[in-house]
């Protein structure tokens, strides 16, 4: 069996602010920008890796979500407890410096973790945690 993760989803509350983070701070390329009414689904990914995608989506766009569920999701996003993702780079310190220089919100500077990884973390404009770990 050969199965890969092709796309993952993170919510956004402001598509332009999210683009500023994922395109301008992380260097991801924009692959799709789909609108429906006042909502946008934006697909981004690392350059040269068309098989790896991140879809930034309006978290309450699903018609199956109740108003109460939408309120809870919005509150959790504001607290930074709703969603997160893990990225990898061969040089986490260089990545940290470049991303921090864009004004991104730092959650954790590069740190050698007890479990053997060196990583850092940022909060994206929607409150999602974006951890970046160093890979050999």
Short mmCIF file of C-alpha atoms in Angstrom, two decimals:
data_model
loop_
_atom_site.label_atom_id
_atom_site.label_comp_id
_atom_site.label_asym_id
_atom_site.label_seq_id
_atom_site.Cartn_x
_atom_site.Cartn_y
_atom_site.Cartn_z
CA UNK A 1 0.00 0.00 0.00
CA UNK A 2 1.30 3.48 -0.89
CA UNK A 3 -0.63 6.28 0.79
CA UNK A 4 0.58 9.85 1.31
CA UNK A 5 -0.84 12.91 3.01
CA UNK A 6 -1.76 15.11 0.06
CA UNK A 7 -3.57 17.94 1.83
CA UNK A 8 -4.33 19.04 5.32
CA UNK A 9 -6.62 21.83 6.48
CA UNK A 10 -6.15 24.75 8.84
CA UNK A 11 -8.82 27.36 9.53
CA UNK A 12 -8.34 31.04 8.82
CA UNK A 13 -10.23 34.06 10.07
CA UNK A 14 -8.67 36.55 7.66
CA UNK A 15 -7.52 35.17 4.29
CA UNK A 16 -5.18 38.08 3.53
CA UNK A 17 -3.50 37.84 6.93
CA UNK A 18 -3.08 34.07 6.47
CA UNK A 19 -1.56 34.63 3.03
CA UNK A 20 0.87 37.08 4.63
CA UNK A 21 2.01 34.33 6.97
CA UNK A 22 2.05 31.22 4.75
CA UNK A 23 3.17 32.88 1.49
CA UNK A 24 5.33 35.75 2.70
CA UNK A 25 6.75 34.46 6.00
CA UNK A 26 6.99 30.71 5.30
CA UNK A 27 7.64 31.04 1.55
CA UNK A 28 4.81 28.76 0.46
CA UNK A 29 3.40 29.18 -3.04
CA UNK A 30 -0.29 29.81 -3.64
CA UNK A 31 -1.81 26.98 -5.68
CA UNK A 32 -5.50 27.78 -5.57
CA UNK A 33 -7.57 30.66 -4.27
CA UNK A 34 -11.22 29.74 -4.47
CA UNK A 35 -13.99 32.06 -3.41
CA UNK A 36 -17.65 31.46 -2.67
CA UNK A 37 -19.60 34.48 -1.54
CA UNK A 38 -17.48 36.22 1.05
CA UNK A 39 -15.51 33.06 1.88
CA UNK A 40 -12.16 31.84 0.50
CA UNK A 41 -10.35 28.50 0.42
CA UNK A 42 -6.65 29.04 -0.25
CA UNK A 43 -4.34 26.14 -1.09
CA UNK A 44 -0.65 26.73 -0.41
CA UNK A 45 2.39 24.51 -0.27
CA UNK A 46 6.16 24.42 -0.33
CA UNK A 47 7.68 25.30 -3.72
CA UNK A 48 8.61 22.25 -5.79
CA UNK A 49 6.35 19.93 -3.80
CA UNK A 50 3.02 19.89 -5.60
CA UNK A 51 2.01 16.76 -3.70
CA UNK A 52 2.04 18.56 -0.34
CA UNK A 53 -0.78 21.02 0.21
CA UNK A 54 -2.28 23.03 3.02
CA UNK A 55 -5.82 24.31 2.55
CA UNK A 56 -6.68 27.41 4.54
CA UNK A 57 -10.44 27.44 4.98
CA UNK A 58 -13.23 29.39 6.65
CA UNK A 59 -13.90 27.27 9.75
CA UNK A 60 -17.64 27.81 9.91
CA UNK A 61 -18.39 27.39 6.19
CA UNK A 62 -19.66 23.81 6.63
CA UNK A 63 -23.48 23.97 6.58
CA UNK A 64 -23.53 21.11 9.10
CA UNK A 65 -21.96 23.29 11.81
CA UNK A 66 -24.47 24.83 14.16
CA UNK A 67 -24.24 28.42 15.32
CA UNK A 68 -23.16 27.19 18.76
CA UNK A 69 -20.46 24.95 17.28
CA UNK A 70 -19.23 27.88 15.18
CA UNK A 71 -19.02 30.02 18.30
CA UNK A 72 -16.99 27.33 20.10
CA UNK A 73 -14.64 26.92 17.13
CA UNK A 74 -14.12 30.68 16.91
CA UNK A 75 -13.40 30.88 20.65
CA UNK A 76 -10.95 27.98 20.51
CA UNK A 77 -9.15 29.56 17.54
CA UNK A 78 -8.84 32.85 19.44
CA UNK A 79 -7.20 30.96 22.31
CA UNK A 80 -4.92 29.01 19.95
CA UNK A 81 -6.35 25.64 21.00
CA UNK A 82 -8.21 24.55 17.87
CA UNK A 83 -5.60 23.48 15.31
CA UNK A 84 -1.89 23.01 14.77
CA UNK A 85 0.58 21.60 12.29
CA UNK A 86 4.18 20.44 12.23
CA UNK A 87 6.59 21.46 9.48
CA UNK A 88 10.19 20.35 8.98
CA UNK A 89 13.39 21.98 7.81
CA UNK A 90 17.07 21.00 7.76
CA UNK A 91 18.01 24.22 9.63
CA UNK A 92 15.43 25.31 12.20
CA UNK A 93 17.55 28.22 13.45
CA UNK A 94 17.83 29.77 9.98
CA UNK A 95 14.11 29.23 9.37
CA UNK A 96 13.28 30.79 12.73
CA UNK A 97 15.37 33.90 12.01
CA UNK A 98 13.82 34.36 8.56
CA UNK A 99 10.25 33.91 9.78
CA UNK A 100 10.73 36.04 12.88
CA UNK A 101 12.11 38.85 10.67
CA UNK A 102 8.70 39.06 8.96
CA UNK A 103 7.04 39.96 12.25
CA UNK A 104 5.37 36.57 12.79
CA UNK A 105 4.21 35.88 16.34
CA UNK A 106 6.80 33.73 18.09
CA UNK A 107 5.51 31.08 20.50
CA UNK A 108 8.84 29.37 21.13
CA UNK A 109 12.39 30.11 20.02
CA UNK A 110 14.49 27.18 18.73
CA UNK A 111 14.80 24.66 21.56
CA UNK A 112 16.38 21.23 21.97
CA UNK A 113 13.46 19.14 23.21
CA UNK A 114 13.71 16.24 25.65
CA UNK A 115 12.38 13.86 22.97
CA UNK A 116 15.43 14.57 20.79
CA UNK A 117 14.17 17.17 18.32
CA UNK A 118 15.12 20.82 17.96
CA UNK A 119 12.08 22.91 17.14
CA UNK A 120 10.47 26.33 17.30
CA UNK A 121 6.87 27.52 17.09
CA UNK A 122 4.86 30.40 15.70
CA UNK A 123 1.19 31.34 15.91
CA UNK A 124 -0.42 32.08 12.56
CA UNK A 125 -2.84 35.02 12.23
CA UNK A 126 -5.84 32.75 12.95
CA UNK A 127 -4.30 31.41 16.17
CA UNK A 128 -3.12 28.07 14.79
CA UNK A 129 0.14 26.73 16.19
CA UNK A 130 2.81 26.10 13.56
CA UNK A 131 5.74 24.11 14.92
CA UNK A 132 8.88 23.68 12.83
CA UNK A 133 11.26 20.88 13.67
CA UNK A 134 14.75 20.25 12.41
CA UNK A 135 15.21 17.14 10.32
CA UNK A 136 18.61 15.72 9.43
#
